[in-house]
Amino acid sequence: MNKPMKHGYWGATVDYRDMLAKIAAIGPALEANAPGDESRGELSPETFALLKPLRFSHLLATEKLGGAQMRPTEVLQLLEAVTWWSGSAGWVSMVHCCIGAMSAAFLPDSAVERLFGPGTDNRFSGQGAPLGMLKKVDGGYRLTGKWSYGSGFSHATWSHSACFVDDGTGKPAKNENGDVIIMCAHAPQGEHGQLGNWDVLGLKGTGSIDYDAKDVFIADDLVFPILTAPPQRLQELFSLGIVGLAAIGHTGWAMGTGRRMLDEIAKFARSKSGRAGLLGESEKFWHDYGRAEASYRAARAFVMEVWGEIEAKCEAGQTMDTRQISLVHLAKAQIHEAGADLCNFAYRASGGAGLRAGVIQRTFRDMMVAANHFTIAPSIVTSAGRELGGQWSDRTWQFYDLVDKK
């Protein structure tokens, strides 16, 4: 088999097709473990042992740091593949992948040498909403706070937590423009309290728990400004910022979930007895299925187009601009909207079968949870539409807001 063409910008040590083959090999076990993972509220040790050798936290890190330095379109397909077998396994994988990429992108050399150096195999989890406070001390900071939605936290080795900086009076410090300073702090996972609180509709096996920090020491080089951090390496790709890197994970997950539901309802309709047998003879069902396939495939093609263009810009030595981020947001939203629509279609078509424990029910619940995630909020799509339509052509993306340039 011919190896894919490699440009100097991307890594050459890991072939994503080899990883796809490994995912296919462990996939049946991931699926078999999914009900038990849901009952536990997190991935079982057996499930995570299958995922750990894939080192998702290192897929986008540079080869110099022991990473794969992989193309985003390849990472999307790997996340899609894991998620097809288990939505929770895919979610934990994408969180570790994206936060690992952020740490590898924005932390200074002294920090990444410790976190990604030879002999290490760290994984990263946490929360990007500023729910903690950093107080400056000699050599670093003291961190106190409480965060929710620490997906895959129990399987991580380091945390990634957004927080304000104490201005000396207990209030958030501001920069010279009057904007509140938000930092991302890293600490060993064991320094945090794991608080549970994960009783939810879907993505039940992700262990997206609450966690806290009580006066935890953070070294000076283990923080970066979450809104304005300049990339320390791979400047072209990592100019996407934390929001762009997070989009790779959420988008790949939605690709896998939508594909699985389409495959599952088609398999159900091909069976020969009961409601499924009647469904297989229904002209309306197959018409609606065809439309759902078309919608999903169109959204997926849009995703691959957007990220393919980003790869081409990286290879040409160009950093990302406002338009790239707008398209990333639209593609991410569209694959989720297509997925939510087709999951509603499949759930309704399946009748009583969708009510019972199984792949259709679990996939439906997972997608409904993901479709409510703040990263695909309607306001983000609205802002992207305004930028693409030329109304806000003089603005720039800051976190998930399109703001006036300063």
CSV table of C-alpha atoms in Angstrom, one decimal:
chain,number,residue,atom,x,y,z
A,1,MET,CA,0.0,0.0,0.0
A,2,ASN,CA,1.3,3.4,-0.9
A,3,LYS,CA,2.1,5.7,2.0
A,4,PRO,CA,0.3,9.0,2.0
A,5,MET,CA,2.2,12.0,0.6
A,6,LYS,CA,4.0,13.8,3.5
A,7,HIS,CA,4.8,17.4,3.5
A,8,GLY,CA,7.6,18.6,5.8
A,9,TYR,CA,5.1,20.3,8.1
A,10,TRP,CA,3.5,17.1,9.3
A,11,GLY,CA,4.9,14.2,11.2
A,12,ALA,CA,6.2,11.0,9.5
A,13,THR,CA,6.5,8.6,12.4
A,14,VAL,CA,2.8,7.6,12.8
A,15,ASP,CA,0.6,6.5,9.9
A,16,TYR,CA,-3.0,7.2,10.8
A,17,ARG,CA,-4.2,4.2,8.8
A,18,ASP,CA,-2.2,1.9,11.1
A,19,MET,CA,-4.1,3.5,14.0
A,20,LEU,CA,-7.4,3.1,12.2
A,21,ALA,CA,-6.6,-0.7,12.0
A,22,LYS,CA,-5.8,-0.7,15.7
A,23,ILE,CA,-9.1,1.0,16.5
A,24,ALA,CA,-11.0,-1.6,14.3
A,25,ALA,CA,-9.3,-4.3,16.3
A,26,ILE,CA,-10.3,-3.0,19.7
A,27,GLY,CA,-13.7,-1.6,18.6
A,28,PRO,CA,-15.8,-4.7,19.4
A,29,ALA,CA,-14.5,-4.7,22.9
A,30,LEU,CA,-15.1,-1.0,23.3
A,31,GLU,CA,-18.7,-1.6,22.2
A,32,ALA,CA,-19.1,-4.6,24.5
A,33,ASN,CA,-17.9,-2.5,27.4
A,34,ALA,CA,-20.1,0.5,26.7
A,35,PRO,CA,-23.1,-0.5,28.9
A,36,GLY,CA,-20.8,-1.2,31.8
A,37,ASP,CA,-19.0,2.1,31.3
A,38,GLU,CA,-22.4,3.9,31.5
A,39,SER,CA,-23.2,2.0,34.7
A,40,ARG,CA,-19.9,3.0,36.3
A,41,GLY,CA,-20.3,6.6,35.2
A,42,GLU,CA,-16.8,6.5,33.6
A,43,LEU,CA,-14.7,4.3,31.4
A,44,SER,CA,-13.8,1.1,33.0
A,45,PRO,CA,-10.1,0.2,33.6
A,46,GLU,CA,-10.6,-2.4,30.8
A,47,THR,CA,-11.9,0.1,28.3
A,48,PHE,CA,-9.2,2.7,29.1
A,49,ALA,CA,-6.5,0.0,28.8
A,50,LEU,CA,-7.6,-0.5,25.2
A,51,LEU,CA,-7.4,3.3,24.4
A,52,LYS,CA,-4.2,4.2,26.3
A,53,PRO,CA,-1.7,2.8,23.8
A,54,LEU,CA,-3.3,5.0,21.1
A,55,ARG,CA,-1.9,8.1,23.0
A,56,PHE,CA,-4.6,10.5,21.8
A,57,SER,CA,-3.0,13.2,24.0
A,58,HIS,CA,0.0,13.2,21.7
A,59,LEU,CA,-1.6,13.1,18.2
A,60,LEU,CA,-1.2,16.9,17.5
A,61,ALA,CA,1.9,17.4,19.6
A,62,THR,CA,5.2,17.9,17.6
A,63,GLU,CA,7.4,14.9,16.9
A,64,LYS,CA,10.1,16.7,18.9
A,65,LEU,CA,7.9,16.3,22.0
A,66,GLY,CA,7.2,12.7,21.2
A,67,GLY,CA,3.9,13.4,19.5
A,68,ALA,CA,2.6,12.3,16.1
A,69,GLN,CA,2.3,15.9,14.6
A,70,MET,CA,-0.7,14.6,12.7
A,71,ARG,CA,-2.8,16.3,10.2
A,72,PRO,CA,-6.2,17.5,11.6
A,73,THR,CA,-8.1,15.6,8.9
A,74,GLU,CA,-6.4,12.4,10.0
A,75,VAL,CA,-7.2,13.1,13.7
A,76,LEU,CA,-10.8,13.7,12.8
A,77,GLN,CA,-11.0,10.3,11.2
A,78,LEU,CA,-9.4,8.6,14.2
A,79,LEU,CA,-11.9,10.3,16.6
A,80,GLU,CA,-14.7,9.3,14.3
A,81,ALA,CA,-13.6,5.7,14.3
A,82,VAL,CA,-13.4,5.4,18.1
A,83,THR,CA,-16.7,7.2,18.6
A,84,TRP,CA,-18.4,4.8,16.1
A,85,TRP,CA,-17.8,2.0,18.6
A,86,SER,CA,-18.5,3.9,21.8
A,87,GLY,CA,-19.6,7.5,22.2
A,88,SER,CA,-18.1,7.7,25.7
A,89,ALA,CA,-14.8,6.3,24.6
A,90,GLY,CA,-14.8,8.7,21.7
A,91,TRP,CA,-15.5,11.6,24.0
A,92,VAL,CA,-12.8,10.9,26.5
A,93,SER,CA,-10.4,10.4,23.6
A,94,MET,CA,-11.2,13.7,22.0
A,95,VAL,CA,-10.9,15.6,25.3
A,96,HIS,CA,-7.5,14.1,25.9
A,97,CYS,CA,-6.5,14.8,22.3
A,98,CYS,CA,-7.6,18.4,22.3
A,99,ILE,CA,-6.3,19.4,25.7
A,100,GLY,CA,-3.0,17.6,25.1
A,101,ALA,CA,-2.7,19.7,21.9
A,102,MET,CA,-3.3,22.9,23.8
A,103,SER,CA,-0.7,22.1,26.4
A,104,ALA,CA,1.8,21.2,23.6
A,105,ALA,CA,1.0,24.3,21.7
A,106,PHE,CA,1.0,27.1,24.3
A,107,LEU,CA,3.1,26.1,27.3
A,108,PRO,CA,6.8,27.3,27.3
A,109,ASP,CA,9.7,25.0,26.5
A,110,SER,CA,10.6,24.4,30.2
A,111,ALA,CA,7.1,23.1,30.9
A,112,VAL,CA,6.6,20.9,27.8
A,113,GLU,CA,10.0,19.3,28.4
A,114,ARG,CA,8.6,18.0,31.7
A,115,LEU,CA,5.2,17.1,30.5
A,116,PHE,CA,6.1,15.6,27.2
A,117,GLY,CA,9.7,14.6,27.7
A,118,PRO,CA,11.2,11.1,27.3
A,119,GLY,CA,9.7,8.6,29.6
A,120,THR,CA,6.5,10.5,30.2
A,121,ASP,CA,3.0,9.5,29.0
A,122,ASN,CA,0.8,12.2,30.3
A,123,ARG,CA,-2.9,12.8,29.6
A,124,PHE,CA,-4.7,16.0,30.1
A,125,SER,CA,-8.3,16.8,31.2
A,126,GLY,CA,-10.1,19.8,32.7
A,127,GLN,CA,-12.4,22.7,32.0
A,128,GLY,CA,-11.9,25.9,30.0
A,129,ALA,CA,-14.4,28.0,31.9
A,130,PRO,CA,-12.7,30.4,34.5
A,131,LEU,CA,-14.0,29.0,37.7
A,132,GLY,CA,-10.9,29.3,39.8
A,133,MET,CA,-8.5,32.0,41.1
A,134,LEU,CA,-4.7,32.2,40.9
A,135,LYS,CA,-2.9,34.1,43.7
A,136,LYS,CA,0.7,35.1,42.9
A,137,VAL,CA,3.4,33.7,45.2
A,138,ASP,CA,7.1,33.2,44.8
A,139,GLY,CA,7.9,30.9,41.9
A,140,GLY,CA,4.3,30.6,40.7
A,141,TYR,CA,0.7,30.8,42.0
A,142,ARG,CA,-1.7,29.2,44.4
A,143,LEU,CA,-4.8,27.9,42.7
A,144,THR,CA,-8.2,27.6,44.4
A,145,GLY,CA,-11.5,26.8,42.6
A,146,LYS,CA,-14.1,24.3,41.6
A,147,TRP,CA,-14.9,23.2,38.0
A,148,SER,CA,-17.5,20.9,36.4
A,149,TYR,CA,-17.4,18.7,33.3
A,150,GLY,CA,-13.9,17.3,33.7
A,151,SER,CA,-14.4,14.6,31.1
A,152,GLY,CA,-12.0,11.7,31.4
A,153,PHE,CA,-10.5,13.3,34.5
A,154,SER,CA,-9.9,10.1,36.4
A,155,HIS,CA,-7.8,8.8,33.4
A,156,ALA,CA,-5.8,12.0,33.1
A,157,THR,CA,-2.4,12.7,34.8
A,158,TRP,CA,-2.5,16.5,34.6
A,159,SER,CA,-5.3,19.0,34.8
A,160,HIS,CA,-6.0,22.0,32.6
A,161,SER,CA,-8.2,24.6,34.4
A,162,ALA,CA,-9.2,28.1,33.4
A,163,CYS,CA,-9.0,30.7,36.2
A,164,PHE,CA,-8.7,34.4,36.9
A,165,VAL,CA,-5.7,36.1,38.5
A,166,ASP,CA,-6.1,37.7,41.8
A,167,ASP,CA,-5.3,41.4,41.6
A,168,GLY,CA,-4.3,41.5,45.2
A,169,THR,CA,-7.7,42.4,46.5
A,170,GLY,CA,-9.5,39.1,45.7
A,171,LYS,CA,-10.9,40.5,42.5
A,172,PRO,CA,-9.9,39.4,38.9
A,173,ALA,CA,-6.9,41.3,37.5
A,174,LYS,CA,-7.2,43.2,34.2
A,175,ASN,CA,-4.7,43.9,31.4
A,176,GLU,CA,-3.8,47.3,30.0
A,177,ASN,CA,-7.0,47.2,27.8
A,178,GLY,CA,-9.2,46.7,30.7
A,179,ASP,CA,-9.9,43.1,29.9
A,180,VAL,CA,-10.0,40.4,32.6
A,181,ILE,CA,-7.0,38.2,32.5
A,182,ILE,CA,-7.9,34.5,32.2
A,183,MET,CA,-5.1,31.9,32.6
A,184,CYS,CA,-5.0,28.2,32.0
A,185,ALA,CA,-3.3,26.4,34.9
A,186,HIS,CA,-1.8,22.9,34.9
A,187,ALA,CA,-1.4,20.7,38.0
A,188,PRO,CA,-0.9,17.0,38.7
A,189,GLN,CA,-4.3,15.3,38.7
A,190,GLY,CA,-3.7,14.0,42.2
A,191,GLU,CA,-3.6,17.5,43.6
A,192,HIS,CA,-7.3,17.9,42.9
A,193,GLY,CA,-10.3,16.6,44.6
A,194,GLN,CA,-12.6,14.5,42.5
A,195,LEU,CA,-16.2,15.4,43.4
A,196,GLY,CA,-18.4,13.2,41.2
A,197,ASN,CA,-21.7,14.7,40.3
A,198,TRP,CA,-22.2,12.9,36.9
A,199,ASP,CA,-25.8,11.7,36.8
A,200,VAL,CA,-26.9,12.6,33.3
A,201,LEU,CA,-28.9,11.8,30.2
A,202,GLY,CA,-26.1,10.8,27.8
A,203,LEU,CA,-22.4,10.5,27.6
A,204,LYS,CA,-22.8,8.7,30.9
A,205,GLY,CA,-19.5,6.8,30.6
A,206,THR,CA,-17.3,9.8,30.2
A,207,GLY,CA,-16.8,10.5,33.9
A,208,SER,CA,-17.2,14.3,33.3
A,209,ILE,CA,-17.0,15.0,37.0
A,210,ASP,CA,-16.7,18.1,39.1
A,211,TYR,CA,-13.3,18.6,40.6
A,212,ASP,CA,-11.7,21.2,42.8
A,213,ALA,CA,-8.3,22.8,43.8
A,214,LYS,CA,-7.6,24.0,47.3
A,215,ASP,CA,-4.5,26.2,47.5
A,216,VAL,CA,-2.6,24.1,44.9
A,217,PHE,CA,0.8,25.3,43.9
A,218,ILE,CA,1.2,26.1,40.1
A,219,ALA,CA,4.7,26.8,38.8
A,220,ASP,CA,5.2,30.0,36.7
A,221,ASP,CA,5.8,28.0,33.5
A,222,LEU,CA,2.6,25.9,33.9
A,223,VAL,CA,0.2,28.7,33.0
A,224,PHE,CA,-0.7,30.5,29.8
A,225,PRO,CA,-3.2,33.2,28.9
A,226,ILE,CA,-6.1,31.3,27.5
A,227,LEU,CA,-7.5,34.1,25.3
A,228,THR,CA,-4.2,35.5,23.9
A,229,ALA,CA,-1.5,32.8,24.2
A,230,PRO,CA,0.9,32.9,21.2
A,231,PRO,CA,1.7,29.4,19.9
A,232,GLN,CA,5.2,28.3,21.0
A,233,ARG,CA,5.6,25.8,18.2
A,234,LEU,CA,3.8,24.9,14.9
A,235,GLN,CA,2.7,28.5,14.8
A,236,GLU,CA,0.6,28.1,11.7
A,237,LEU,CA,-1.6,25.2,13.0
A,238,PHE,CA,-1.7,26.4,16.6
A,239,SER,CA,-2.7,29.9,15.5
A,240,LEU,CA,-6.2,28.4,15.6
A,241,GLY,CA,-6.0,28.9,19.4
A,242,ILE,CA,-7.7,26.8,22.0
A,243,VAL,CA,-11.1,27.2,20.4
A,244,GLY,CA,-9.9,25.9,17.0
A,245,LEU,CA,-8.1,22.9,18.6
A,246,ALA,CA,-11.2,22.1,20.7
A,247,ALA,CA,-13.2,22.1,17.5
A,248,ILE,CA,-11.2,19.2,16.1
A,249,GLY,CA,-12.4,17.0,18.9
A,250,HIS,CA,-16.1,17.9,19.0
A,251,THR,CA,-16.3,17.7,15.2
A,252,GLY,CA,-14.7,14.3,15.0
A,253,TRP,CA,-16.9,13.0,17.7
A,254,ALA,CA,-20.1,14.1,15.9
A,255,MET,CA,-18.9,12.5,12.7
A,256,GLY,CA,-18.6,9.2,14.4
A,257,THR,CA,-21.9,9.4,16.3
A,258,GLY,CA,-23.9,10.4,13.2
A,259,ARG,CA,-22.4,7.6,11.1
A,260,ARG,CA,-23.1,5.0,13.8
A,261,MET,CA,-26.8,5.9,14.0
A,262,LEU,CA,-27.2,5.8,10.3
A,263,ASP,CA,-25.6,2.4,10.1
A,264,GLU,CA,-27.6,1.1,13.1
A,265,ILE,CA,-31.0,2.1,11.8
A,266,ALA,CA,-30.3,0.8,8.4
A,267,LYS,CA,-29.3,-2.6,9.9
A,268,PHE,CA,-32.5,-2.6,12.0
A,269,ALA,CA,-34.6,-1.9,8.9
A,270,ARG,CA,-33.0,-4.8,7.0
A,271,SER,CA,-34.1,-7.3,9.5
A,272,LYS,CA,-37.1,-9.4,8.5
A,273,SER,CA,-39.5,-9.6,11.4
A,274,GLY,CA,-41.8,-7.3,13.5
A,275,ARG,CA,-41.6,-3.6,13.2
A,276,ALA,CA,-38.2,-3.7,11.6
A,277,GLY,CA,-39.6,-5.9,8.8
A,278,LEU,CA,-42.4,-3.4,8.2
A,279,LEU,CA,-39.9,-0.5,8.3
A,280,GLY,CA,-37.8,-2.2,5.6
A,281,GLU,CA,-40.8,-2.2,3.3
A,282,SER,CA,-41.6,1.4,3.9
A,283,GLU,CA,-41.0,3.8,1.0
A,284,LYS,CA,-41.2,6.7,3.4
A,285,PHE,CA,-38.5,5.3,5.6
A,286,TRP,CA,-36.0,4.7,2.8
A,287,HIS,CA,-36.8,8.2,1.4
A,288,ASP,CA,-36.1,9.8,4.8
A,289,TYR,CA,-33.1,7.6,5.3
A,290,GLY,CA,-31.7,8.7,2.0
A,291,ARG,CA,-32.2,12.4,2.9
A,292,ALA,CA,-30.5,11.7,6.3
A,293,GLU,CA,-27.5,10.1,4.5
A,294,ALA,CA,-27.2,13.0,2.1
A,295,SER,CA,-27.4,15.6,5.0
A,296,TYR,CA,-24.8,13.8,7.0
A,297,ARG,CA,-22.4,13.2,4.0
A,298,ALA,CA,-22.7,16.9,3.0
A,299,ALA,CA,-21.9,18.0,6.5
A,300,ARG,CA,-18.9,15.7,6.8
A,301,ALA,CA,-17.7,16.8,3.4
A,302,PHE,CA,-17.9,20.4,4.6
A,303,VAL,CA,-15.8,19.5,7.6
A,304,MET,CA,-13.1,17.8,5.5
A,305,GLU,CA,-13.0,20.7,3.1
A,306,VAL,CA,-12.6,23.3,5.9
A,307,TRP,CA,-9.8,21.3,7.6
A,308,GLY,CA,-8.1,20.4,4.3
A,309,GLU,CA,-7.9,24.2,3.5
A,310,ILE,CA,-6.4,24.8,7.0
A,311,GLU,CA,-3.8,22.1,6.3
A,312,ALA,CA,-2.9,23.7,3.0
A,313,LYS,CA,-2.4,27.1,4.7
A,314,CYS,CA,-0.1,25.5,7.3
A,315,GLU,CA,2.0,23.9,4.5
A,316,ALA,CA,2.2,27.3,2.8
A,317,GLY,CA,3.5,28.9,6.1
A,318,GLN,CA,0.3,30.9,6.7
A,319,THR,CA,-1.4,31.5,10.0
A,320,MET,CA,-5.2,31.3,10.4
A,321,ASP,CA,-7.4,34.3,10.1
A,322,THR,CA,-10.9,35.2,11.2
A,323,ARG,CA,-12.5,33.5,8.1
A,324,GLN,CA,-10.9,30.1,9.0
A,325,ILE,CA,-12.2,30.2,12.5
A,326,SER,CA,-15.7,31.1,11.2
A,327,LEU,CA,-15.7,28.2,8.9
A,328,VAL,CA,-14.4,25.9,11.6
A,329,HIS,CA,-17.4,26.9,13.8
A,330,LEU,CA,-19.9,26.5,11.0
A,331,ALA,CA,-18.6,23.0,10.0
A,332,LYS,CA,-18.6,22.0,13.7
A,333,ALA,CA,-22.2,23.2,14.1
A,334,GLN,CA,-23.4,21.6,10.9
A,335,ILE,CA,-22.1,18.1,11.6
A,336,HIS,CA,-23.9,18.3,15.0
A,337,GLU,CA,-27.1,19.6,13.5
A,338,ALA,CA,-27.1,16.9,10.9
A,339,GLY,CA,-26.4,14.4,13.5
A,340,ALA,CA,-29.1,15.5,15.9
A,341,ASP,CA,-31.7,15.5,13.0
A,342,LEU,CA,-30.7,12.0,11.9
A,343,CYS,CA,-30.7,10.7,15.4
A,344,ASN,CA,-34.2,12.0,15.9
A,345,PHE,CA,-35.3,10.4,12.7
A,346,ALA,CA,-33.7,7.0,13.6
A,347,TYR,CA,-35.1,7.1,17.1
A,348,ARG,CA,-38.6,7.8,15.9
A,349,ALA,CA,-38.4,5.2,13.2
A,350,SER,CA,-37.1,2.5,15.5
A,351,GLY,CA,-40.3,2.6,17.7
A,352,GLY,CA,-40.1,0.5,20.8
A,353,ALA,CA,-36.7,-0.8,19.9
A,354,GLY,CA,-35.2,2.6,20.5
A,355,LEU,CA,-36.7,2.7,24.0
A,356,ARG,CA,-34.7,-0.3,25.2
A,357,ALA,CA,-31.1,-0.4,26.2
A,358,GLY,CA,-28.9,-0.7,23.1
A,359,VAL,CA,-26.9,1.1,20.5
A,360,ILE,CA,-29.8,3.2,19.1
A,361,GLN,CA,-30.9,4.4,22.5
A,362,ARG,CA,-27.4,5.1,23.7
A,363,THR,CA,-26.4,6.9,20.5
A,364,PHE,CA,-29.5,9.0,20.6
A,365,ARG,CA,-28.9,10.1,24.2
A,366,ASP,CA,-25.2,10.9,23.6
A,367,MET,CA,-26.0,13.0,20.6
A,368,MET,CA,-28.7,15.0,22.4
A,369,VAL,CA,-26.2,15.8,25.1
A,370,ALA,CA,-23.5,16.8,22.6
A,371,ALA,CA,-25.9,19.0,20.7
A,372,ASN,CA,-26.4,21.1,23.8
A,373,HIS,CA,-22.7,21.7,24.3
A,374,PHE,CA,-21.8,25.4,24.5
A,375,THR,CA,-19.2,25.1,21.7
A,376,ILE,CA,-22.0,24.9,19.2
A,377,ALA,CA,-24.3,27.5,20.7
A,378,PRO,CA,-26.6,29.4,18.2
A,379,SER,CA,-24.8,32.6,19.1
A,380,ILE,CA,-21.6,31.2,17.7
A,381,VAL,CA,-23.2,30.3,14.4
A,382,THR,CA,-24.9,33.7,14.2
A,383,SER,CA,-21.6,35.5,14.6
A,384,ALA,CA,-20.0,33.3,12.0
A,385,GLY,CA,-22.8,34.1,9.7
A,386,ARG,CA,-22.4,37.8,10.2
A,387,GLU,CA,-18.7,37.5,9.4
A,388,LEU,CA,-19.2,35.4,6.3
A,389,GLY,CA,-22.0,37.7,5.2
A,390,GLY,CA,-19.7,40.8,5.5
A,391,GLN,CA,-21.6,42.5,8.3
A,392,TRP,CA,-18.8,42.0,10.8
A,393,SER,CA,-15.8,41.9,8.6
A,394,ASP,CA,-13.8,44.2,10.9
A,395,ARG,CA,-14.0,41.8,13.9
A,396,THR,CA,-11.9,38.9,15.2
A,397,TRP,CA,-12.6,35.8,17.2
A,398,GLN,CA,-11.8,35.8,20.9
A,399,PHE,CA,-12.7,32.6,22.6
A,400,TYR,CA,-16.3,32.0,21.3
A,401,ASP,CA,-17.1,35.7,20.6
A,402,LEU,CA,-16.5,37.8,17.5
A,403,VAL,CA,-15.2,41.0,19.0
A,404,ASP,CA,-14.0,44.4,17.7
A,405,LYS,CA,-10.4,44.5,16.8
A,406,LYS,CA,-8.3,46.6,19.2
